[in-house]
Amino acid sequence: MVDALAALLRLLHAVPTAACPFDSGMAHRMWLARRRIDAGLVDEDDFDDARAGWSAEQIWDALQRHLPLSPDPVVTHGDFSLDNILLQDGRVTGCIDLGRVGVADRYQDLAILSANLAEFGAALSDRMFARYGIDTPDTAKVEAHLLQDELF
């Protein structure tokens, strides 16, 4: 299944960025995140275990320390989590919840999937990166995208 998920991401990320009219890049998502924080829309009770008890402002501040990132733009799903993947008979058959689709850094998807897989053991996350074609994941990008995801 991990191999199939990595293959689906490679396929999605191979779509020409010129074919996608949506911007989901870091700058745009930071603007949206700031608006969500200011409007009180961030669910602080839903943060991952690593950031349980943090405030949205603490997430924002930690994220600022990771910026700027060198972008590697591709067409992304935007929330490529296991909850948004359709599986049947051990095969990936599709994905749902495309509200965040757009051109963004490939780690937007890789970070979320990696974190989901790591819940079942680090070896699955490592395998996903290897099957995707990344021998040494950019841990700073992974962390930045996971921090940013907390704000949505």
Coordinates of N, CA, C and O in Angstrom, one line a residue:
M1 N 0.8 -1.2 0.0 CA 0.0 0.0 0.0 C 0.9 1.3 0.0 O 0.5 2.2 -0.7
V2 N 2.0 1.2 0.8 CA 2.8 2.4 0.8 C 3.4 2.7 -0.6 O 3.5 3.8 -1.0
D3 N 3.8 1.6 -1.3 CA 4.3 1.8 -2.7 C 3.2 2.4 -3.6 O 3.6 3.3 -4.4
A4 N 2.0 2.0 -3.4 CA 0.9 2.5 -4.2 C 0.7 4.0 -3.9 O 0.4 4.8 -4.8
L5 N 0.7 4.3 -2.7 CA 0.6 5.7 -2.3 C 1.7 6.6 -2.8 O 1.4 7.7 -3.4
A6 N 2.9 6.1 -2.8 CA 4.0 6.9 -3.3 C 3.9 7.0 -4.9 O 4.2 8.1 -5.4
A7 N 3.4 6.0 -5.5 CA 3.2 6.0 -7.0 C 2.1 7.0 -7.3 O 2.3 7.8 -8.3
L8 N 1.1 7.1 -6.5 CA 0.0 8.0 -6.8 C 0.5 9.5 -6.6 O 0.2 10.3 -7.5
L9 N 1.3 9.7 -5.6 CA 1.9 11.0 -5.4 C 2.8 11.4 -6.6 O 2.8 12.5 -7.1
R10 N 3.7 10.5 -7.0 CA 4.5 10.7 -8.2 C 3.7 11.1 -9.4 O 4.1 12.0 -10.1
L11 N 2.6 10.4 -9.6 CA 1.7 10.7 -10.8 C 1.1 12.0 -10.6 O 1.1 12.8 -11.6
L12 N 0.6 12.4 -9.5 CA 0.0 13.7 -9.3 C 1.0 14.8 -9.4 O 0.8 15.8 -10.1
H13 N 2.2 14.6 -8.8 CA 3.2 15.6 -8.9 C 3.8 15.8 -10.3 O 4.6 16.7 -10.5
A14 N 3.5 14.8 -11.2 CA 4.0 14.9 -12.5 C 3.1 15.8 -13.4 O 3.5 16.1 -14.6
V15 N 1.9 16.1 -12.9 CA 1.0 17.0 -13.7 C 1.7 18.3 -13.9 O 2.2 18.9 -13.0
P16 N 1.7 18.8 -15.1 CA 2.4 20.1 -15.4 C 1.8 21.2 -14.5 O 0.5 21.4 -14.5
T17 N 2.6 22.0 -13.9 CA 2.0 23.1 -13.0 C 1.2 24.1 -13.8 O 0.3 24.7 -13.3
A18 N 1.6 24.3 -15.1 CA 0.8 25.2 -15.9 C -0.6 24.8 -16.1 O -1.5 25.6 -16.4
A19 N -0.9 23.5 -15.9 CA -2.2 23.0 -16.1 C -3.1 23.2 -14.8 O -4.3 22.9 -14.9
C20 N -2.5 23.7 -13.8 CA -3.3 23.9 -12.5 C -3.4 25.4 -12.2 O -2.4 26.1 -12.0
P21 N -4.7 25.9 -12.2 CA -4.9 27.3 -11.9 C -4.8 27.8 -10.5 O -5.0 28.9 -10.2
F22 N -4.6 26.8 -9.6 CA -4.7 27.1 -8.1 C -3.4 27.3 -7.5 O -2.5 26.5 -7.7
D23 N -3.2 28.3 -6.6 CA -2.0 28.5 -5.9 C -2.2 28.0 -4.5 O -3.1 28.5 -3.7
S24 N -1.4 27.1 -4.1 CA -1.4 26.6 -2.7 C 0.0 26.7 -2.1 O 0.3 25.9 -1.2
G25 N 0.8 27.5 -2.7 CA 2.1 27.7 -2.2 C 2.2 28.2 -0.8 O 1.2 28.7 -0.2
M26 N 3.4 28.2 -0.2 CA 3.6 28.5 1.2 C 3.2 30.0 1.4 O 2.5 30.2 2.5
A27 N 3.5 30.9 0.6 CA 3.1 32.3 0.8 C 1.6 32.5 0.9 O 1.1 33.1 1.8
H28 N 0.9 31.8 0.0 CA -0.6 31.9 0.0 C -1.2 31.3 1.2 O -2.0 31.8 1.9
R29 N -0.6 30.1 1.6 CA -1.2 29.4 2.7 C -0.8 30.1 4.0 O -1.6 30.0 5.0
M30 N 0.3 30.8 4.0 CA 0.7 31.6 5.2 C -0.3 32.7 5.4 O -0.7 33.0 6.5
W31 N -0.7 33.3 4.3 CA -1.7 34.4 4.4 C -3.0 33.9 4.9 O -3.6 34.5 5.8
L32 N -3.4 32.7 4.4 CA -4.7 32.1 4.8 C -4.6 31.7 6.3 O -5.5 31.9 7.1
A33 N -3.4 31.1 6.7 CA -3.2 30.7 8.1 C -3.3 31.9 9.0 O -4.0 31.8 10.1
R34 N -2.7 33.0 8.7 CA -2.8 34.2 9.5 C -4.2 34.6 9.7 O -4.6 35.0 10.8
R35 N -4.9 34.6 8.6 CA -6.4 35.0 8.7 C -7.1 34.1 9.6 O -8.0 34.5 10.4
R36 N -6.9 32.8 9.5 CA -7.5 31.8 10.4 C -7.2 32.0 11.8 O -8.1 31.9 12.7
I37 N -5.9 32.3 12.1 CA -5.5 32.5 13.5 C -6.2 33.8 14.0 O -6.8 33.7 15.1
D38 N -6.2 34.8 13.3 CA -6.8 36.1 13.7 C -8.3 36.0 13.9 O -8.9 36.7 14.7
A39 N -8.9 35.1 13.1 CA -10.4 34.9 13.2 C -10.8 33.9 14.3 O -12.0 33.6 14.5
G40 N -9.8 33.3 14.9 CA -10.0 32.3 15.9 C -10.6 31.0 15.4 O -11.3 30.2 16.1
L41 N -10.2 30.6 14.1 CA -10.7 29.4 13.5 C -9.8 28.2 13.6 O -10.2 27.1 13.1
V42 N -8.7 28.4 14.2 CA -7.7 27.2 14.4 C -8.2 26.4 15.6 O -8.3 26.9 16.7
D43 N -8.4 25.1 15.4 CA -8.8 24.2 16.4 C -7.5 23.7 17.2 O -6.9 22.7 16.8
E44 N -7.2 24.4 18.2 CA -5.9 24.0 19.0 C -6.0 22.7 19.7 O -5.0 22.1 20.0
D45 N -7.2 22.2 19.9 CA -7.4 20.9 20.5 C -7.1 19.7 19.5 O -7.1 18.6 19.9
D46 N -7.0 20.1 18.2 CA -6.8 19.0 17.2 C -5.3 18.9 16.7 O -5.0 18.3 15.8
F47 N -4.4 19.6 17.4 CA -3.0 19.6 17.0 C -2.5 18.1 17.3 O -2.9 17.4 18.1
D48 N -1.5 17.8 16.4 CA -0.8 16.5 16.6 C -0.2 16.4 18.0 O 0.1 17.4 18.7
D49 N 0.1 15.1 18.4 CA 0.6 14.9 19.7 C 1.9 15.7 20.0 O 2.1 16.1 21.1
A50 N 2.7 15.8 19.0 CA 4.0 16.6 19.2 C 3.8 18.0 19.6 O 4.7 18.6 20.2
R51 N 2.6 18.5 19.3 CA 2.3 19.9 19.6 C 1.0 20.1 20.4 O 0.5 21.2 20.5
A52 N 0.7 19.1 21.1 CA -0.5 19.1 22.0 C -0.2 20.2 23.1 O 0.9 20.2 23.7
G53 N -1.2 21.0 23.3 CA -1.1 22.0 24.3 C -0.5 23.4 23.8 O -0.5 24.3 24.5
W54 N -0.1 23.4 22.6 CA 0.4 24.6 22.0 C -0.7 25.5 21.6 O -1.9 25.0 21.4
S55 N -0.4 26.8 21.4 CA -1.4 27.7 20.9 C -1.2 27.9 19.4 O -0.1 27.6 18.9
A56 N -2.1 28.4 18.7 CA -1.9 28.7 17.3 C -0.8 29.7 17.1 O 0.0 29.6 16.1
E57 N -0.6 30.6 18.0 CA 0.5 31.6 17.9 C 1.8 30.9 18.1 O 2.8 31.3 17.4
Q58 N 1.9 29.9 18.9 CA 3.1 29.2 19.1 C 3.5 28.4 17.8 O 4.6 28.3 17.4
I59 N 2.5 27.8 17.2 CA 2.7 27.1 15.9 C 3.2 28.2 14.9 O 4.2 27.9 14.2
W60 N 2.5 29.3 14.8 CA 2.9 30.4 13.9 C 4.4 30.8 14.1 O 5.2 30.9 13.1
D61 N 4.8 31.0 15.3 CA 6.1 31.4 15.7 C 7.1 30.3 15.3 O 8.2 30.6 14.7
A62 N 6.8 29.1 15.6 CA 7.7 28.0 15.2 C 7.8 27.9 13.7 O 8.9 27.6 13.2
L63 N 6.8 28.1 13.0 CA 6.8 28.0 11.5 C 7.7 29.1 11.0 O 8.4 28.9 10.0
Q64 N 7.6 30.3 11.6 CA 8.4 31.4 11.1 C 9.9 31.1 11.1 O 10.7 31.5 10.2
R65 N 10.3 30.3 12.1 CA 11.7 29.9 12.2 C 12.2 29.0 11.1 O 13.4 28.8 10.9
H66 N 11.3 28.4 10.4 CA 11.6 27.5 9.3 C 11.6 28.2 7.9 O 12.0 27.6 6.9
L67 N 11.2 29.4 7.9 CA 11.0 30.1 6.6 C 12.2 31.0 6.4 O 12.8 31.5 7.3
P68 N 12.5 31.3 5.1 CA 11.9 30.8 3.9 C 12.4 29.4 3.5 O 13.5 29.0 3.9
L69 N 11.6 28.7 2.7 CA 12.0 27.4 2.2 C 12.2 27.6 0.7 O 11.6 28.4 0.1
S70 N 13.1 26.8 0.2 CA 13.3 26.8 -1.3 C 12.2 26.0 -1.9 O 12.1 24.8 -1.6
P71 N 11.3 26.6 -2.7 CA 10.2 25.8 -3.2 C 10.6 24.9 -4.3 O 11.5 25.1 -5.1
D72 N 9.9 23.8 -4.4 CA 10.0 22.8 -5.5 C 8.5 22.6 -5.9 O 7.9 21.6 -5.5
P73 N 8.0 23.5 -6.8 CA 6.6 23.5 -7.1 C 6.1 22.3 -8.0 O 6.8 22.0 -9.0
V74 N 5.0 21.7 -7.5 CA 4.3 20.7 -8.3 C 2.8 20.9 -8.0 O 2.4 21.7 -7.2
V75 N 2.0 20.1 -8.7 CA 0.6 20.1 -8.4 C 0.4 19.2 -7.2 O 0.8 18.0 -7.2
T76 N -0.2 19.7 -6.1 CA -0.3 18.9 -4.9 C -1.8 18.7 -4.6 O -2.7 19.5 -5.0
H77 N -2.1 17.7 -3.8 CA -3.4 17.4 -3.3 C -3.7 18.5 -2.2 O -4.8 19.0 -2.1
G78 N -2.7 18.7 -1.4 CA -2.8 19.7 -0.3 C -3.2 19.2 1.1 O -2.9 19.8 2.1
D79 N -3.8 18.0 1.1 CA -4.1 17.3 2.4 C -4.0 15.8 2.1 O -5.0 15.1 2.3
F80 N -2.9 15.3 1.6 CA -2.8 13.9 1.2 C -2.6 13.0 2.5 O -1.5 12.5 2.8
S81 N -3.6 12.9 3.2 CA -3.6 12.1 4.4 C -4.4 10.8 4.2 O -5.1 10.7 3.2
L82 N -4.1 9.8 5.0 CA -4.8 8.5 4.8 C -6.3 8.6 4.9 O -7.0 7.8 4.2
D83 N -6.8 9.6 5.6 CA -8.3 9.8 5.6 C -8.8 10.2 4.3 O -10.0 10.1 4.0
N84 N -8.0 10.7 3.4 CA -8.5 11.2 2.1 C -8.1 10.3 0.9 O -8.2 10.7 -0.2
I85 N -7.7 9.1 1.2 CA -7.3 8.1 0.2 C -8.4 7.0 0.2 O -8.8 6.5 1.2
L86 N -8.8 6.7 -1.0 CA -9.8 5.6 -1.2 C -9.0 4.3 -1.6 O -8.1 4.3 -2.5
L87 N -9.3 3.3 -0.9 CA -8.6 2.0 -1.1 C -9.6 0.9 -1.3 O -10.7 0.9 -0.7
Q88 N -9.3 0.0 -2.1 CA -10.1 -1.2 -2.4 C -9.2 -2.4 -2.7 O -8.4 -2.3 -3.6
D89 N -9.4 -3.5 -2.0 CA -8.7 -4.7 -2.2 C -7.2 -4.4 -2.2 O -6.4 -4.9 -3.1
G90 N -6.7 -3.6 -1.3 CA -5.3 -3.3 -1.2 C -4.7 -2.4 -2.3 O -3.5 -2.3 -2.4
R91 N -5.6 -1.8 -3.0 CA -5.1 -0.8 -4.1 C -5.7 0.5 -3.8 O -6.8 0.7 -3.3
V92 N -4.9 1.5 -4.2 CA -5.4 2.9 -4.2 C -6.3 3.1 -5.4 O -5.8 2.9 -6.5
T93 N -7.5 3.6 -5.1 CA -8.4 3.8 -6.2 C -8.8 5.2 -6.5 O -9.4 5.6 -7.4
G94 N -8.4 6.1 -5.6 CA -8.6 7.5 -5.7 C -8.4 8.3 -4.4 O -7.9 7.8 -3.5
C95 N -8.7 9.6 -4.5 CA -8.6 10.4 -3.3 C -9.7 11.4 -3.3 O -10.3 11.7 -4.3
I96 N -10.0 11.9 -2.1 CA -11.1 12.8 -1.9 C -10.6 14.1 -1.2 O -9.4 14.2 -0.9
D97 N -11.5 15.0 -1.0 CA -11.2 16.3 -0.3 C -10.1 17.1 -1.0 O -9.0 17.2 -0.5
L98 N -10.4 17.5 -2.2 CA -9.5 18.3 -3.0 C -9.6 19.8 -2.8 O -9.2 20.5 -3.7
G99 N -10.1 20.2 -1.7 CA -10.3 21.6 -1.4 C -9.0 22.4 -1.4 O -9.0 23.7 -1.5
R100 N -7.8 21.8 -1.1 CA -6.5 22.5 -1.1 C -5.6 22.2 -2.2 O -4.4 22.5 -2.2
V101 N -6.2 21.6 -3.3 CA -5.3 21.2 -4.5 C -4.8 22.5 -5.0 O -5.4 23.6 -5.0
G102 N -3.5 22.4 -5.5 CA -2.9 23.6 -6.2 C -1.4 23.4 -6.3 O -0.9 22.4 -5.8
V103 N -0.8 24.4 -6.9 CA 0.6 24.4 -7.0 C 1.3 24.8 -5.7 O 1.0 25.8 -5.1
A104 N 2.1 23.9 -5.2 CA 2.8 24.1 -4.0 C 4.1 23.2 -4.0 O 4.3 22.4 -4.9
D105 N 4.9 23.3 -2.9 CA 6.0 22.5 -2.8 C 5.6 21.1 -2.6 O 4.6 20.8 -1.8
R106 N 6.3 20.1 -3.2 CA 5.9 18.7 -3.1 C 5.9 18.2 -1.7 O 5.1 17.3 -1.4
Y107 N 6.6 18.8 -0.8 CA 6.6 18.4 0.6 C 5.3 18.7 1.3 O 5.0 18.2 2.4
Q108 N 4.4 19.5 0.7 CA 3.1 19.7 1.3 C 2.4 18.4 1.4 O 1.8 18.1 2.4
D109 N 2.5 17.6 0.4 CA 1.8 16.2 0.4 C 2.7 15.2 1.1 O 2.2 14.4 1.9
L110 N 4.0 15.2 0.8 CA 4.9 14.2 1.4 C 4.9 14.3 2.9 O 5.0 13.3 3.6
A111 N 4.9 15.5 3.5 CA 5.0 15.7 4.9 C 3.7 15.1 5.6 O 3.9 14.4 6.6
I112 N 2.6 15.4 5.1 CA 1.3 14.9 5.7 C 1.3 13.4 5.6 O 0.9 12.7 6.6
L113 N 1.5 12.8 4.4 CA 1.5 11.4 4.3 C 2.6 10.7 5.2 O 2.3 9.7 5.8
S114 N 3.7 11.3 5.2 CA 4.8 10.7 6.0 C 4.4 10.7 7.5 O 4.6 9.7 8.2
A115 N 3.8 11.7 8.0 CA 3.4 11.8 9.4 C 2.3 10.7 9.7 O 2.3 10.1 10.7
N116 N 1.3 10.6 8.7 CA 0.3 9.6 8.9 C 0.9 8.2 8.9 O 0.5 7.4 9.8
L117 N 1.8 7.9 8.0 CA 2.4 6.6 8.0 C 3.3 6.3 9.2 O 3.3 5.1 9.7
A118 N 3.9 7.3 9.7 CA 4.8 7.1 10.9 C 4.0 6.7 12.1 O 4.6 6.1 13.0
E119 N 2.7 7.0 12.1 CA 1.9 6.5 13.2 C 1.9 5.0 13.3 O 1.6 4.4 14.4
F120 N 2.2 4.3 12.2 CA 2.3 2.8 12.2 C 3.7 2.3 12.2 O 3.9 1.1 12.0
G121 N 4.7 3.2 12.3 CA 6.1 2.8 12.4 C 6.9 3.7 11.4 O 6.5 3.9 10.3
A122 N 8.0 4.1 11.9 CA 8.9 4.9 11.0 C 9.3 4.3 9.7 O 9.6 5.0 8.7
A123 N 9.4 3.0 9.7 CA 9.8 2.2 8.5 C 8.9 2.5 7.4 O 9.3 2.6 6.2
L124 N 7.6 2.7 7.6 CA 6.6 3.0 6.6 C 6.9 4.4 5.9 O 6.8 4.5 4.7
S125 N 7.1 5.3 6.8 CA 7.5 6.7 6.3 C 8.8 6.6 5.5 O 8.8 7.2 4.4
D126 N 9.8 5.9 6.0 CA 11.0 5.8 5.2 C 10.8 5.1 3.9 O 11.4 5.6 2.9
R127 N 10.0 4.1 3.9 CA 9.7 3.4 2.6 C 9.0 4.3 1.6 O 9.3 4.3 0.4
M128 N 8.0 5.1 2.1 CA 7.3 6.0 1.2 C 8.3 7.0 0.5 O 8.2 7.2 -0.7
F129 N 9.2 7.6 1.3 CA 10.1 8.5 0.7 C 11.0 7.8 -0.3 O 11.2 8.3 -1.4
A130 N 11.5 6.6 0.0 CA 12.3 5.8 -0.9 C 11.6 5.5 -2.2 O 12.1 5.7 -3.3
R131 N 10.3 5.0 -2.1 CA 9.5 4.7 -3.2 C 9.2 5.9 -4.1 O 9.0 5.8 -5.3
Y132 N 9.0 7.0 -3.4 CA 8.8 8.3 -4.1 C 10.0 8.7 -4.9 O 9.9 9.4 -5.9
G133 N 11.2 8.3 -4.4 CA 12.4 8.7 -5.1 C 13.3 9.7 -4.3 O 14.2 10.3 -4.8
I134 N 13.0 9.8 -3.0 CA 13.8 10.7 -2.1 C 14.6 9.8 -1.1 O 14.0 9.2 -0.2
D135 N 15.9 9.8 -1.3 CA 16.7 9.0 -0.4 C 16.9 9.7 1.0 O 16.9 9.0 2.0
T136 N 17.1 11.0 1.0 CA 17.2 11.7 2.3 C 16.2 12.8 2.3 O 16.4 13.9 1.7
P137 N 15.1 12.6 3.1 CA 14.1 13.6 3.2 C 14.6 14.9 3.8 O 15.5 14.9 4.6
D138 N 14.0 16.0 3.3 CA 14.4 17.3 3.9 C 13.5 17.5 5.1 O 12.4 17.9 5.1
T139 N 14.1 17.3 6.3 CA 13.4 17.3 7.5 C 12.9 18.7 7.9 O 11.9 18.8 8.5
A140 N 13.6 19.7 7.4 CA 13.1 21.1 7.7 C 11.8 21.3 6.9 O 10.9 22.0 7.5
K141 N 11.8 20.9 5.7 CA 10.5 21.1 4.9 C 9.4 20.2 5.5 O 8.3 20.7 5.6
V142 N 9.7 19.0 5.9 CA 8.7 18.2 6.5 C 8.1 18.9 7.7 O 6.9 19.1 7.9
E143 N 9.0 19.4 8.6 CA 8.5 20.0 9.8 C 7.7 21.3 9.5 O 6.7 21.6 10.1
A144 N 8.2 22.1 8.6 CA 7.5 23.4 8.2 C 6.1 23.1 7.7 O 5.1 23.7 8.1
H145 N 6.0 22.1 6.9 CA 4.7 21.8 6.3 C 3.7 21.2 7.4 O 2.5 21.4 7.3
L146 N 4.3 20.4 8.3 CA 3.4 19.8 9.3 C 3.0 21.0 10.3 O 1.8 21.0 10.7
L147 N 3.9 21.9 10.6 CA 3.5 23.1 11.4 C 2.4 23.8 10.7 O 1.3 24.2 11.3
Q148 N 2.6 24.1 9.4 CA 1.6 24.9 8.7 C 0.2 24.1 8.7 O -0.8 24.7 8.8
D149 N 0.3 22.8 8.5 CA -1.0 22.0 8.4 C -1.8 22.1 9.7 O -3.0 22.0 9.7
E150 N -1.1 22.3 10.8 CA -1.8 22.5 12.1 C -2.8 23.6 12.1 O -3.8 23.7 12.8
L151 N -2.5 24.6 11.3 CA -3.3 25.8 11.2 C -4.5 25.7 10.3 O -5.3 26.7 10.2
F152 N -4.8 24.6 9.8 CA -5.9 24.4 8.8 C -6.8 23.3 9.3 O -6.5 22.5 10.1

